[in-house]
Coordinates of C-alpha atoms in Angstrom, one line a residue:
M1 CA 29.4 -20.4 35.3
V2 CA 27.5 -21.3 38.5
A3 CA 24.3 -21.7 36.6
S4 CA 26.0 -23.8 33.9
A5 CA 27.3 -26.3 36.5
I6 CA 23.8 -26.7 38.0
F7 CA 22.1 -27.0 34.6
C8 CA 24.7 -29.6 33.7
A9 CA 23.7 -31.5 36.8
A10 CA 20.1 -31.4 35.5
L11 CA 21.1 -32.4 32.1
M12 CA 22.7 -35.6 33.4
Q13 CA 19.4 -36.8 34.9
Q14 CA 18.0 -39.8 33.0
Q15 CA 14.7 -39.6 31.2
G16 CA 13.7 -41.7 28.2
P17 CA 11.6 -41.3 25.1
P18 CA 9.0 -40.5 24.0
Y19 CA 9.8 -37.0 25.3
F20 CA 7.1 -34.7 23.8
R21 CA 4.3 -35.4 26.3
D22 CA 6.6 -34.9 29.3
L23 CA 8.7 -32.0 28.0
I24 CA 6.0 -30.0 26.3
P25 CA 3.2 -29.7 28.8
Q26 CA 1.3 -27.1 26.9
P27 CA 1.9 -27.4 23.1
T28 CA 1.2 -24.2 21.2
G29 CA 2.0 -25.2 17.6
R30 CA 3.9 -21.9 17.3
N31 CA 7.2 -22.8 19.1
G32 CA 10.1 -24.3 17.1
Y33 CA 11.3 -26.1 20.2
E34 CA 8.2 -28.3 20.1
E35 CA 9.1 -29.5 16.6
Y36 CA 12.7 -30.2 17.7
V37 CA 11.4 -32.5 20.5
R38 CA 9.1 -34.2 18.0
A39 CA 12.2 -34.8 15.8
V40 CA 13.9 -36.4 18.7
D41 CA 11.0 -38.8 19.3
L42 CA 11.1 -39.6 15.6
M43 CA 14.8 -40.3 15.9
H44 CA 14.1 -42.9 18.5
S45 CA 11.0 -44.4 16.9
R46 CA 12.7 -44.8 13.5
G47 CA 15.7 -46.5 14.9
V48 CA 18.2 -43.7 14.2
K49 CA 19.2 -43.2 17.8
A50 CA 20.2 -46.8 18.1
R51 CA 22.5 -46.7 15.1
I52 CA 24.4 -43.5 16.1
P53 CA 27.0 -45.3 18.3
A54 CA 28.1 -47.3 15.3
L55 CA 29.4 -44.1 13.6
T56 CA 32.3 -43.9 16.1
D57 CA 32.7 -47.6 16.9
N58 CA 36.2 -48.5 15.7
T59 CA 35.6 -52.2 16.2
N60 CA 32.7 -52.2 13.7
Q61 CA 33.8 -54.0 10.5
Q62 CA 31.2 -52.3 8.3
P63 CA 32.4 -49.5 6.0
L64 CA 31.6 -46.1 7.6
L65 CA 29.5 -45.1 4.6
T66 CA 27.4 -48.2 5.1
R67 CA 26.8 -47.2 8.8
R68 CA 25.9 -43.7 7.6
R69 CA 23.4 -45.1 5.1
A70 CA 21.7 -47.1 7.8
I71 CA 20.9 -43.7 9.4
S72 CA 20.2 -41.8 6.2
G73 CA 17.3 -43.9 5.0
S74 CA 15.3 -42.9 8.0
M75 CA 16.1 -39.2 8.0
P76 CA 13.5 -37.6 5.7
P77 CA 10.7 -37.2 8.2
I78 CA 13.2 -36.1 10.8
W79 CA 14.5 -33.4 8.5
Q80 CA 11.0 -32.3 7.8
Q81 CA 10.3 -31.9 11.5
V82 CA 13.5 -29.9 12.1
R83 CA 12.7 -27.6 9.2
Q84 CA 9.3 -26.9 10.6
G85 CA 11.0 -25.9 13.8
N86 CA 13.4 -23.7 12.0
D87 CA 10.5 -21.8 10.4
K88 CA 9.1 -20.8 13.8
P89 CA 10.2 -18.6 16.7
I90 CA 11.8 -20.6 19.5
A91 CA 11.4 -20.4 23.3
F92 CA 12.0 -22.7 26.2
P93 CA 8.6 -24.4 26.7
R94 CA 8.7 -25.1 30.5
N95 CA 9.3 -23.2 33.7
L96 CA 13.0 -22.7 34.0
D97 CA 15.0 -22.8 37.2
F98 CA 17.7 -24.9 38.7
T99 CA 15.4 -27.9 39.3
T100 CA 14.5 -28.1 35.6
T101 CA 15.8 -31.3 33.8
L102 CA 17.0 -31.0 30.3
P103 CA 17.2 -34.5 28.8
E104 CA 16.4 -33.2 25.3
L105 CA 19.8 -31.6 25.1
R106 CA 21.7 -34.9 24.8
E107 CA 19.2 -35.9 22.2
F108 CA 19.8 -32.7 20.2
R109 CA 23.5 -33.5 20.2
D110 CA 22.8 -36.9 18.8
L111 CA 20.3 -35.4 16.3
G112 CA 23.3 -33.3 15.0
R113 CA 25.3 -36.5 14.5
A114 CA 22.5 -38.1 12.6
M115 CA 22.2 -35.0 10.4
A116 CA 25.9 -34.9 9.7
A117 CA 25.9 -38.6 8.7
D118 CA 23.0 -37.9 6.2
I119 CA 24.9 -35.0 4.7
Q120 CA 27.9 -37.2 4.1
V121 CA 25.7 -39.7 2.3
S122 CA 24.3 -37.0 0.0
F123 CA 27.9 -36.0 -0.9
A124 CA 28.8 -39.6 -1.5
D125 CA 25.8 -40.0 -3.8
G126 CA 26.8 -37.0 -5.9
E127 CA 24.0 -34.7 -4.5
P128 CA 26.0 -31.7 -3.2
N129 CA 23.0 -29.3 -3.5
Q130 CA 20.9 -31.6 -1.3
A131 CA 23.8 -31.8 1.2
I132 CA 24.1 -28.0 1.3
E133 CA 20.3 -27.6 1.9
D134 CA 20.5 -30.0 4.7
L135 CA 23.6 -28.4 6.1
F136 CA 21.8 -25.0 6.1
A137 CA 18.9 -26.6 8.0
A138 CA 21.3 -28.1 10.5
L139 CA 23.1 -24.8 11.0
V140 CA 19.8 -23.0 11.6
F141 CA 18.7 -25.7 14.0
S142 CA 22.0 -25.5 16.0
D143 CA 21.8 -21.7 16.1
K144 CA 18.2 -21.7 17.3
V145 CA 19.1 -24.2 20.1
S146 CA 22.0 -21.9 21.0
S147 CA 19.5 -19.0 21.3
V148 CA 17.1 -20.5 23.7
G149 CA 18.6 -18.7 26.7
T150 CA 20.8 -20.9 28.9
L151 CA 24.5 -21.4 28.5
I152 CA 24.0 -25.2 28.3
H153 CA 21.7 -24.7 25.3
M154 CA 24.4 -22.5 23.8
L155 CA 27.1 -25.1 24.3
V156 CA 25.0 -27.9 22.9
G157 CA 24.0 -25.8 19.8
S158 CA 27.7 -24.9 19.3
A159 CA 28.6 -28.6 19.6
V160 CA 26.0 -29.6 16.9
Q161 CA 27.4 -26.8 14.6
M162 CA 30.9 -28.1 15.0
V163 CA 29.9 -31.7 14.2
V164 CA 28.1 -30.8 11.0
L165 CA 30.7 -28.4 9.8
K166 CA 33.5 -30.8 10.5
E167 CA 31.9 -33.4 8.3
F168 CA 31.1 -30.8 5.7
A169 CA 34.7 -29.5 5.6
E170 CA 35.8 -32.7 3.8
H171 CA 33.8 -31.7 0.7
V172 CA 34.4 -27.9 0.4
D173 CA 36.1 -28.4 -2.9
R174 CA 32.9 -30.0 -4.3
I175 CA 30.5 -27.1 -3.6
P176 CA 28.8 -25.9 -6.7
I177 CA 28.3 -22.2 -7.3
K178 CA 24.6 -22.4 -6.4
G179 CA 25.4 -24.2 -3.2
G180 CA 28.0 -21.6 -2.2
Q181 CA 25.4 -18.9 -2.7
R182 CA 23.0 -20.7 -0.5
L183 CA 25.5 -21.0 2.3
M184 CA 26.3 -17.3 2.1
E185 CA 22.7 -16.6 3.2
F186 CA 23.6 -17.9 6.6
G187 CA 25.8 -14.9 7.2
P188 CA 22.9 -12.3 7.2
Y189 CA 20.8 -14.8 9.2
I190 CA 23.4 -14.7 12.0
L191 CA 23.9 -11.0 11.8
N192 CA 20.1 -10.3 12.1
R193 CA 19.4 -12.4 15.2
P194 CA 20.1 -11.6 18.9
N195 CA 23.5 -12.6 20.3
P196 CA 23.0 -16.0 22.0
A197 CA 25.9 -15.4 24.4
K198 CA 24.4 -12.2 25.6
I199 CA 21.0 -13.8 26.1
A200 CA 22.5 -16.7 28.0
L201 CA 24.7 -14.6 30.3
E202 CA 21.8 -12.3 31.2
L203 CA 19.5 -15.3 32.0
E204 CA 22.3 -17.0 34.0
L205 CA 22.8 -13.9 36.1
E206 CA 19.0 -13.6 36.7
L207 CA 18.7 -17.2 37.8
V208 CA 21.7 -17.0 40.1
V209 CA 20.5 -13.8 41.8
K210 CA 17.0 -15.3 42.3
S211 CA 18.5 -18.6 43.6
L212 CA 20.9 -16.9 46.0
A213 CA 18.0 -14.9 47.4
K214 CA 16.2 -18.2 48.0
M215 CA 19.3 -19.6 49.7
F216 CA 19.6 -16.7 52.1
E217 CA 15.9 -17.1 52.9
G218 CA 16.7 -20.6 54.0
D219 CA 15.3 -22.6 51.1
Q220 CA 16.8 -26.0 51.9
D221 CA 16.0 -27.4 48.4
M222 CA 17.9 -24.7 46.7
I223 CA 20.9 -25.0 49.2
Q224 CA 21.1 -28.7 48.4
I225 CA 21.0 -28.1 44.6
F226 CA 24.0 -25.8 44.9
L227 CA 25.9 -28.3 47.1
N228 CA 25.2 -31.1 44.7
A229 CA 26.2 -29.2 41.6
G230 CA 29.9 -29.5 42.4
A231 CA 29.7 -33.3 42.5
Q232 CA 28.2 -33.7 39.0
E233 CA 29.8 -34.5 35.7
S234 CA 31.4 -31.6 33.9
I235 CA 30.2 -29.5 31.0
K236 CA 32.8 -31.1 28.8
D237 CA 30.9 -34.4 28.9
L238 CA 28.1 -32.8 26.8

């Protein structure tokens, strides 16, 4: 978990939107990660990000469904961007080492919260099939984020999955047959893709070995990174 602690330190570094220009230095149009970062920028520009804290604000006097609707109305183009990313292969778009900042991961987590809120609105409006289609898209998004290669990506993807499934669990008894069949398609999808945990552990080992080699060579920057990692916020704060 050494690499996880160091990447967690990178994650906590502040960087604001718009993200695409800074985080995608060489867009290809063929990488789903690019579309996810575009979705994050849309989440900010359409005011969704600013409304997310209200979902868990116990002092807010508005009904929870009203707060969810405030998000839901701005979600269609964001869903479209996520689905475009889901349809493409995914790879981390920048050079990856222990100096790499990952501000998009906190944004992916909040994107999951926004998607969960929209799914709840679809159920409330009597549109379970739409809710299930959106749930499927959210699950693919979370799984693809998990599969990028780092343990931090895997943890964030798993957190998104838990958020959307927790909200969805309240409506299991309202799933139509067609919707249930659609959800069953997620099983083969999971079985036919590489194991994210294996990918992440192999990458972490590779990064640690390379970084330790630099330390023993006297690389002061790398030594400082390892020393600072222990003083950063913990992974549970994701």
